[in-house]
Each structure stands twice: as C-alpha cells, then as structure tokens.
CSV table of N, CA and C in Angstrom, one decimal:
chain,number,residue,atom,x,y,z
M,158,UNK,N,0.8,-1.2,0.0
M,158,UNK,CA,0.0,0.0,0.0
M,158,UNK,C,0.9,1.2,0.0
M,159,UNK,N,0.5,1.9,-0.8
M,159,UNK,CA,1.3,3.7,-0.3
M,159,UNK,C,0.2,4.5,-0.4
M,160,UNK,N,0.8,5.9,0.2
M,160,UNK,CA,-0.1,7.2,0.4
M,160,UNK,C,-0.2,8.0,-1.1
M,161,UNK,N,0.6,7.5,-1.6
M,161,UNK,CA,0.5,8.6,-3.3
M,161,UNK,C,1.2,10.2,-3.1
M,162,UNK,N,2.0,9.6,-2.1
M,162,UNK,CA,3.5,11.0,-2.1
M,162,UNK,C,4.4,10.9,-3.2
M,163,UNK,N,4.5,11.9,-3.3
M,163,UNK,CA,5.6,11.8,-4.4
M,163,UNK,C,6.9,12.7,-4.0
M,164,UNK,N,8.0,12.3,-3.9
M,164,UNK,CA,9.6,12.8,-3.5
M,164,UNK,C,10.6,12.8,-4.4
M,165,UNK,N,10.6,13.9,-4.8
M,165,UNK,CA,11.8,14.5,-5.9
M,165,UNK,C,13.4,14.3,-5.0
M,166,UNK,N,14.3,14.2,-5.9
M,166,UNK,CA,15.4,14.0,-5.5
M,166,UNK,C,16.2,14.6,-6.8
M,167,UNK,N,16.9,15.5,-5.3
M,167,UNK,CA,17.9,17.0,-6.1
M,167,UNK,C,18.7,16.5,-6.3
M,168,UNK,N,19.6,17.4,-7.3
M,168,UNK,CA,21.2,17.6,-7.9
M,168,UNK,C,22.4,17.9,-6.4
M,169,UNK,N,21.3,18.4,-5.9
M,169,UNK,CA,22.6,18.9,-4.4
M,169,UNK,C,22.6,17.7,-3.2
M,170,UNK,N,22.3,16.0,-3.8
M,170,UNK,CA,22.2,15.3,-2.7
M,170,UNK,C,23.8,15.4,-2.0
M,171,UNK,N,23.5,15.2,-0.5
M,171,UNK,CA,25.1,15.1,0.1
M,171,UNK,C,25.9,13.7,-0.2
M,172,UNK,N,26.3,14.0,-0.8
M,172,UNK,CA,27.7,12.8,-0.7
M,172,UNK,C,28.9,12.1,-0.3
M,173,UNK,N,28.7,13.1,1.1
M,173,UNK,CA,30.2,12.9,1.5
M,173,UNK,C,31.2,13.0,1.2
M,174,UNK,N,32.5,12.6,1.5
M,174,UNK,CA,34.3,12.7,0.9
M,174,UNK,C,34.3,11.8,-0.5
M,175,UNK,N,34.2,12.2,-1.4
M,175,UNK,CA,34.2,11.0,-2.8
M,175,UNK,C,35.7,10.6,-2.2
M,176,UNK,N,36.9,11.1,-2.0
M,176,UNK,CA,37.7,10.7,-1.5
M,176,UNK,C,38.2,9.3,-0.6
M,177,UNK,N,37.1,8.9,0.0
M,177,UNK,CA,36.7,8.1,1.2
M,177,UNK,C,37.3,6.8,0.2
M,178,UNK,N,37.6,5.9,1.2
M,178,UNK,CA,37.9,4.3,0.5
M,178,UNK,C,36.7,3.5,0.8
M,179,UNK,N,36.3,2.5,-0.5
M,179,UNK,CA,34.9,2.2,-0.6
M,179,UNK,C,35.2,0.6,0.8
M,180,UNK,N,34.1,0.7,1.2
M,180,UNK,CA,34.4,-0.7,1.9
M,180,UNK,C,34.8,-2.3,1.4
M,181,UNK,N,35.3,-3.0,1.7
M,181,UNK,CA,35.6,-4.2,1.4
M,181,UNK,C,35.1,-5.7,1.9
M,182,UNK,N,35.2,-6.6,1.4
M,182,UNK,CA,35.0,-7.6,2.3
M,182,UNK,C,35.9,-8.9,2.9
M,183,UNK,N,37.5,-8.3,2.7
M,183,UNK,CA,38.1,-9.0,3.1
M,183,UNK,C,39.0,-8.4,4.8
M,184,UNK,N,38.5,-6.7,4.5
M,184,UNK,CA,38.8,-6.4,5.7
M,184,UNK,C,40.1,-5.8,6.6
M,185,UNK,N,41.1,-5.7,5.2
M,185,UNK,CA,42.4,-5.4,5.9
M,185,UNK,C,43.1,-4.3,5.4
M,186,UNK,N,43.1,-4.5,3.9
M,186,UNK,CA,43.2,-3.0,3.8
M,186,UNK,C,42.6,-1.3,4.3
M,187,UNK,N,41.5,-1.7,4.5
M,187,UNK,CA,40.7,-0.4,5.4
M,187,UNK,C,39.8,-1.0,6.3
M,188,UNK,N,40.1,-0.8,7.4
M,188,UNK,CA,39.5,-1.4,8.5
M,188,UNK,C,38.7,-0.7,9.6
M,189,UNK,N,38.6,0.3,8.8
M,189,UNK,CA,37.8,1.4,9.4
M,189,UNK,C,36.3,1.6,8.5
M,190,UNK,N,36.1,0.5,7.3
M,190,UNK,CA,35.4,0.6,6.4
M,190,UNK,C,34.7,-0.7,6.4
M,191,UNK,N,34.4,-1.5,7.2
M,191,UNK,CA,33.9,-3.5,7.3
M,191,UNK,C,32.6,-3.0,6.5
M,192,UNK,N,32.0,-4.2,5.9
M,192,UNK,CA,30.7,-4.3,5.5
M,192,UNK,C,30.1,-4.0,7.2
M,193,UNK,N,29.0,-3.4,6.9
M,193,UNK,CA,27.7,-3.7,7.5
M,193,UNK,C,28.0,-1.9,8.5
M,194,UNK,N,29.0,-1.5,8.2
M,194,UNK,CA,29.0,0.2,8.9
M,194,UNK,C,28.2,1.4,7.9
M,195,UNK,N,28.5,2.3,8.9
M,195,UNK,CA,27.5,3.6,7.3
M,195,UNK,C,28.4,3.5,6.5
M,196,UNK,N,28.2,3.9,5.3
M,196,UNK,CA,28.6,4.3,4.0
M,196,UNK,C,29.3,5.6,4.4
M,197,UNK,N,30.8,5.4,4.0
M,197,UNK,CA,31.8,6.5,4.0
M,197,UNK,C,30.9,7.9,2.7
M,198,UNK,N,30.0,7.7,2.3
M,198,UNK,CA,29.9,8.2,0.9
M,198,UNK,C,28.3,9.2,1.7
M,199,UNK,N,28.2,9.4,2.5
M,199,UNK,CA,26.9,10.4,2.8
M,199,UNK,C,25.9,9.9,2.8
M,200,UNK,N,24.8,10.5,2.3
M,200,UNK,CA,23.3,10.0,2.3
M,200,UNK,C,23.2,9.5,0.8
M,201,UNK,N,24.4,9.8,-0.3
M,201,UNK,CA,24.2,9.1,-1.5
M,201,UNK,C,24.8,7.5,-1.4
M,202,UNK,N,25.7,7.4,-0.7
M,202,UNK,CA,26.1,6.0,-0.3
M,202,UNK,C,24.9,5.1,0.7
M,203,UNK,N,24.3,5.6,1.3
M,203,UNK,CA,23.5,5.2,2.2
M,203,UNK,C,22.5,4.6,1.3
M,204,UNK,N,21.5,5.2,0.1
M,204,UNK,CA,20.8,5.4,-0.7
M,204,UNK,C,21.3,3.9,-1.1
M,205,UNK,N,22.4,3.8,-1.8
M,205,UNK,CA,23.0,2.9,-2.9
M,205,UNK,C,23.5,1.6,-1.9
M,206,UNK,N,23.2,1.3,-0.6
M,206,UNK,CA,23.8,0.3,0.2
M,206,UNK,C,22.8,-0.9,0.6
M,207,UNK,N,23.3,-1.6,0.0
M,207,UNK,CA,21.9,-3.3,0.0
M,207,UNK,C,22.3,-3.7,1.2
M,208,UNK,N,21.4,-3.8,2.0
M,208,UNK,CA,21.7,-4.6,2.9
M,208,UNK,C,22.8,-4.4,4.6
M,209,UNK,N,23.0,-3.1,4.4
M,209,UNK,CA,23.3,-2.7,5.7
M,209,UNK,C,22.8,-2.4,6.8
M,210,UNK,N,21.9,-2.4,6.6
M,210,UNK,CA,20.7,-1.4,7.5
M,210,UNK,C,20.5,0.0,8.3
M,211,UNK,N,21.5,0.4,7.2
M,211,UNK,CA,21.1,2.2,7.2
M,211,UNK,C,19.8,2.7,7.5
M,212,UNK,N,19.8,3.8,8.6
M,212,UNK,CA,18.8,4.2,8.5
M,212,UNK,C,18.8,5.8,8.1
M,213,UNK,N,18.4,6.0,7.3
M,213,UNK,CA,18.2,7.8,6.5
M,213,UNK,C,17.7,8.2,7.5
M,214,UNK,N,18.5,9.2,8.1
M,214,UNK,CA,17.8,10.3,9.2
M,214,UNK,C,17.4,11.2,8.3
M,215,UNK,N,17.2,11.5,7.2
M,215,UNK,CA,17.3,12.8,6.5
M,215,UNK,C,16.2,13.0,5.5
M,216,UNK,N,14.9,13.9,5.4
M,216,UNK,CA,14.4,14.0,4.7
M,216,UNK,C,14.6,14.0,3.3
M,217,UNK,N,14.0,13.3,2.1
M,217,UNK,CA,14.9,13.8,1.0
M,217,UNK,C,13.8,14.6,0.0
C-alpha cells in the first residue's frame, strides 16, 4: 500500500568525501570501512547500500 506522495530527488544530494575508501569484504586493507558500517559516501552512499541497514535520518 502507499499514500500517493511523491519525492523528488535533487542535484545537491550530500555525498560525503568522494575521497573516502569504498568498503571491502576481506577487511584489511581499510578497516575502518567492514561491511555492514555507514557508508563512507553520505546519504548518496546510504541510498546505494543493499543490505546494511542504514537508517536515513534525513528528509529527502
């Protein structure tokens, strides 16, 4: 079921450090990055993350 809202999504989403190192799954080279943490990458990495269970504090 949905309410029949509709939510546009801007050019100015936050993205974080593009800089950032993407996470891994073997864990050693950045280990400050494991599966299942937030997305180094903002609320656009958050967006794009299967299965972490981010939760978007953020209206969009």
């Amino acid at each position: 079921m949905s309410d029949g809202a509709v939510k546009f999504v801007t050019d100015s989403i936050e993205a974080g450090n593009s800089s950032n190192r993407c996470v891994n799954w073997w864990g050693k080279a950045w280990k400050n990055n494991i599966p299942g943490d937030r997305s180094p990458f903002g609320l656009w990495g958050a967006l794009g993350t299967r299965a972490a269970k981010e939760v978007i504090e953020e209206e969009i």
